[in-house]
Short mmCIF file of C-alpha atoms in Angstrom, two decimals:
data_model
loop_
_atom_site.label_atom_id
_atom_site.label_comp_id
_atom_site.label_asym_id
_atom_site.label_seq_id
_atom_site.Cartn_x
_atom_site.Cartn_y
_atom_site.Cartn_z
CA MET A 1320 -28.32 57.81 -10.43
CA THR A 1321 -27.33 55.91 -13.50
CA VAL A 1322 -30.40 54.60 -16.03
CA HIS A 1323 -29.63 50.96 -17.00
CA PRO A 1324 -31.14 48.77 -19.68
CA PRO A 1325 -33.66 46.32 -18.95
CA VAL A 1326 -33.36 42.72 -18.25
CA VAL A 1327 -29.46 42.63 -17.94
CA GLY A 1328 -29.44 45.96 -16.59
CA HIS A 1329 -31.15 44.68 -13.91
CA CYS A 1330 -27.77 43.11 -12.66
CA ASP A 1331 -25.93 46.10 -12.82
CA GLU A 1332 -28.32 48.35 -11.12
CA LEU A 1333 -28.40 45.88 -8.40
CA LEU A 1334 -24.30 45.96 -8.33
CA GLU A 1335 -24.37 49.45 -8.14
CA ALA A 1336 -26.89 49.51 -4.99
CA LEU A 1337 -25.22 46.68 -3.26
CA ALA A 1338 -21.53 48.71 -3.49
CA ALA A 1339 -23.37 51.63 -1.74
CA PHE A 1340 -25.04 49.65 0.74
CA ARG A 1341 -21.85 47.64 1.73
CA HIS A 1342 -20.74 51.04 3.55
CA SER A 1343 -23.82 50.41 5.93
CA ALA A 1344 -22.36 47.15 6.91
CA HIS A 1345 -21.56 48.56 10.44
CA VAL A 1346 -25.33 48.81 10.90
CA THR A 1347 -26.53 45.52 10.08
CA GLN A 1348 -23.39 44.39 12.51
CA ARG A 1349 -24.61 46.49 15.27
CA TRP A 1350 -28.40 45.29 14.85
CA GLY A 1351 -27.08 41.77 14.88
CA ASP A 1352 -25.14 42.13 18.04
CA ARG A 1353 -28.27 43.47 19.73
CA LEU A 1354 -30.81 40.96 18.67
CA ALA A 1355 -28.15 38.43 20.10
CA ALA A 1356 -28.39 40.33 23.40
CA VAL A 1357 -32.09 40.85 23.19
CA LEU A 1358 -33.17 37.25 22.28
CA SER A 1359 -31.11 35.30 24.32
CA GLY A 1360 -32.10 37.17 27.31
CA GLY A 1361 -35.52 36.15 26.67
CA GLY A 1362 -36.80 38.79 24.34
CA ARG A 1363 -38.29 38.83 21.15
CA LEU A 1364 -38.16 39.97 17.52
CA LEU A 1365 -41.41 41.45 15.97
CA ALA A 1366 -41.52 42.04 12.04
CA ALA A 1367 -43.77 43.07 9.36
CA GLY A 1368 -44.03 44.42 6.13
CA ASN A 1369 -46.40 44.55 3.12
CA GLY A 1370 -46.16 42.62 -0.07
CA GLY A 1371 -42.94 41.58 -1.02
CA SER A 1372 -41.18 43.32 2.21
CA ALA A 1373 -43.76 40.70 4.05
CA ALA A 1374 -41.97 38.14 2.55
CA GLN A 1375 -38.68 39.59 3.42
CA ALA A 1376 -39.62 40.17 7.08
CA GLN A 1377 -40.77 36.49 7.16
CA HIS A 1378 -37.33 35.36 5.86
CA LEU A 1379 -35.79 37.10 8.80
CA THR A 1380 -37.84 35.25 11.39
CA ALA A 1381 -37.56 31.98 9.80
CA GLU A 1382 -33.58 32.24 9.86
CA LEU A 1383 -33.98 33.08 13.88
CA VAL A 1384 -36.55 30.48 14.84
CA GLY A 1385 -34.92 28.03 12.67
CA ARG A 1386 -31.13 28.45 11.88
CA TYR A 1387 -29.17 30.83 9.22
CA ARG A 1388 -26.02 28.27 8.94
CA ASP A 1389 -25.07 26.32 12.07
CA ASP A 1390 -27.22 24.48 14.21
CA ARG A 1391 -28.12 26.74 17.35
CA PRO A 1392 -31.05 27.26 19.73
CA PRO A 1393 -34.45 28.74 18.50
CA PHE A 1394 -35.34 32.08 19.27
CA SER A 1395 -38.47 34.06 19.44
CA ALA A 1396 -39.38 35.91 16.34
CA ILE A 1397 -42.69 36.69 15.03
CA ALA A 1398 -43.97 37.91 11.66
CA LEU A 1399 -46.89 39.79 12.53
CA HIS A 1400 -48.40 39.72 8.74
CA ALA A 1401 -48.20 35.75 8.74
CA ASP A 1402 -51.19 35.41 11.23
CA THR A 1403 -53.82 36.05 8.66
CA SER A 1404 -56.88 35.35 11.01
CA SER A 1405 -55.52 38.19 13.20
CA THR A 1406 -54.86 40.54 10.42
CA THR A 1407 -57.90 40.15 8.58
CA ALA A 1408 -60.11 40.23 11.88
CA ILE A 1409 -58.18 43.46 13.02
CA ALA A 1410 -58.46 44.87 9.54
CA ASN A 1411 -62.11 44.42 9.41
CA ASP A 1412 -62.96 45.38 13.11
CA TYR A 1413 -60.37 48.29 13.26
CA GLY A 1414 -59.19 49.38 9.87
CA VAL A 1415 -56.18 48.34 7.68
CA ASP A 1416 -53.77 50.79 9.43
CA GLU A 1417 -54.01 48.80 12.71
CA VAL A 1418 -53.37 45.22 11.44
CA PHE A 1419 -49.54 45.50 12.92
CA ALA A 1420 -49.99 48.28 15.60
CA ARG A 1421 -52.58 46.05 17.52
CA GLN A 1422 -50.55 42.89 17.33
CA VAL A 1423 -47.69 45.12 18.78
CA ARG A 1424 -49.45 45.84 21.31
CA ALA A 1425 -50.43 42.63 22.24
CA HIS A 1426 -46.88 40.80 21.67
CA GLY A 1427 -44.39 43.66 22.30
CA ARG A 1428 -42.95 44.09 25.71
CA GLU A 1429 -40.24 46.71 26.62
CA GLY A 1430 -36.83 46.16 25.52
CA ASP A 1431 -38.15 44.02 22.58
CA VAL A 1432 -37.39 44.83 18.87
CA LEU A 1433 -39.89 45.61 15.80
CA MET A 1434 -38.28 45.51 12.43
CA LEU A 1435 -40.28 47.38 9.78
CA LEU A 1436 -39.61 46.67 6.08
CA SER A 1437 -41.00 48.90 3.49
CA THR A 1438 -39.71 50.10 -0.12
CA SER A 1439 -41.49 53.12 0.28
CA GLY A 1440 -41.03 54.03 3.99
CA ALA A 1441 -44.64 55.38 3.70
CA SER A 1442 -46.83 52.63 4.73
CA ALA A 1443 -49.67 53.89 7.06
CA ASN A 1444 -49.86 50.29 8.87
CA LEU A 1445 -46.30 50.42 9.50
CA LEU A 1446 -45.99 53.80 10.77
CA SER A 1447 -48.82 53.08 13.21
CA ALA A 1448 -47.09 50.05 14.22
CA ALA A 1449 -43.68 52.14 15.07
CA ASP A 1450 -45.68 54.77 17.06
CA ALA A 1451 -47.36 51.77 18.98
CA ALA A 1452 -43.95 50.10 19.42
CA ARG A 1453 -42.22 53.21 21.19
CA ALA A 1454 -45.20 53.56 23.24
CA ALA A 1455 -44.48 50.17 24.61
CA GLY A 1456 -40.64 50.92 24.92
CA VAL A 1457 -39.92 48.49 21.79
CA ARG A 1458 -37.07 49.54 19.79
CA VAL A 1459 -38.00 50.31 16.13
CA TRP A 1460 -35.70 49.30 13.31
CA ALA A 1461 -36.75 50.19 9.65
CA LEU A 1462 -35.36 48.81 6.65
CA THR A 1463 -36.66 51.19 3.93
CA GLY A 1464 -36.10 52.73 0.34
CA CYS A 1465 -34.50 56.02 -0.44
CA ALA A 1466 -34.21 58.59 2.24
CA PRO A 1467 -36.03 60.45 3.60
CA ASN A 1468 -39.12 58.74 4.44
CA PRO A 1469 -41.83 58.71 7.17
CA LEU A 1470 -40.66 55.55 8.30
CA MET A 1471 -36.99 56.41 8.78
CA ALA A 1472 -37.97 59.53 10.60
CA GLY A 1473 -40.51 57.30 12.83
CA SER A 1474 -38.08 54.57 13.88
CA ASP A 1475 -35.30 54.47 16.64
CA GLU A 1476 -32.61 53.61 13.56
CA SER A 1477 -33.20 52.81 9.74
CA LEU A 1478 -31.36 51.31 6.90
CA CYS A 1479 -32.17 53.19 3.63
CA VAL A 1480 -31.16 51.65 0.19
CA GLU A 1481 -30.47 54.08 -2.53
CA ALA A 1482 -32.20 52.52 -5.62
CA PRO A 1483 -34.37 53.52 -8.67
CA SER A 1484 -36.35 50.39 -8.70
CA THR A 1485 -38.68 48.54 -5.99
CA ALA A 1486 -37.10 45.11 -6.82
CA THR A 1487 -33.42 46.44 -6.04
CA VAL A 1488 -34.79 47.76 -2.86
CA GLN A 1489 -36.11 44.34 -1.90
CA GLU A 1490 -32.97 42.44 -2.91
CA ILE A 1491 -30.73 44.46 -1.15
CA HIS A 1492 -33.18 43.95 2.06
CA LEU A 1493 -32.41 40.34 1.78
CA VAL A 1494 -28.91 40.87 1.74
CA ALA A 1495 -29.53 43.14 4.72
CA VAL A 1496 -31.47 40.19 6.42
CA HIS A 1497 -28.77 37.86 5.63
CA MET A 1498 -26.02 40.38 7.00
CA ILE A 1499 -27.87 40.64 10.16
CA CYS A 1500 -28.31 36.73 10.81
CA ALA A 1501 -24.80 36.32 10.15
CA ALA A 1502 -23.88 39.19 13.03
CA PHE A 1503 -26.39 37.39 14.99
CA ASP A 1504 -24.75 33.83 14.97
CA ALA A 1505 -21.51 35.80 15.37
CA ALA A 1506 -22.30 37.39 18.61
CA LEU A 1507 -23.74 34.18 20.01
CA GLU A 1508 -20.70 32.18 19.44
CA ARG A 1509 -18.80 35.15 20.99
CA GLY A 1510 -21.00 34.84 24.15
CA ALA A 1511 -21.05 31.01 24.27
CA ARG A 1512 -16.83 31.02 23.99
CA SER A 1513 -16.57 33.55 26.69
CA ALA A 1514 -18.91 31.40 29.05
CA ARG A 1515 -16.99 28.39 28.28
CA GLY A 1516 -14.01 30.49 29.27
CA ALA A 1517 -15.43 31.62 32.42
CA GLY A 1518 -16.50 28.15 33.23
CA ARG A 1519 -13.14 26.75 32.87
CA ALA A 1520 -11.76 29.61 34.90
CA ALA A 1521 -14.27 28.99 37.76
CA GLN A 1522 -13.24 25.25 37.83
CA ARG A 1523 -9.62 26.03 38.20
CA LYS A 1524 -10.22 28.09 41.02
CA ARG A 1525 -12.31 25.15 42.78
CA ARG A 1526 -9.10 23.03 42.28
#
């Protein structure tokens, strides 16, 4: 991997990582399509991370509860780390490794999706959350740094960013979040067009 100079070299490092990540676009497309099916069917997205990855996870849930680009209905998406009372109570009573796993057991239902973001792919509290999710029938997706890593191995699917610095991995994770949201919205629009077409066909038959 190329060693870049400081400051402006950060841009070069990001460009290099982004060019490699572009080949993963099909995975973000699949995840966005799947999320549209799950959430429009009444399911839920749970998301979690630590530090900067927590901010990225919360960014994703905000785009789904709010909107990404165009106006559309809100969908159920919860950033587990954002509930400070629950996370601190769980950490105090059960230990830090349980802060997300216990919330997954509380909120996750079979068919839901858990998105875990980690630059290291080795955070113990995320690994515990993945175990809890799989036990509950919740599908686990991981956005991580370089492969292989424990979180990648403990998830149903993963996207791993090959980059030398934590900052660049996090920046690519944000790109991935936006790609997933774009695919999500496109899938919803396809579904709406299909429903409108079916409705018009039904009206023609009644005539």
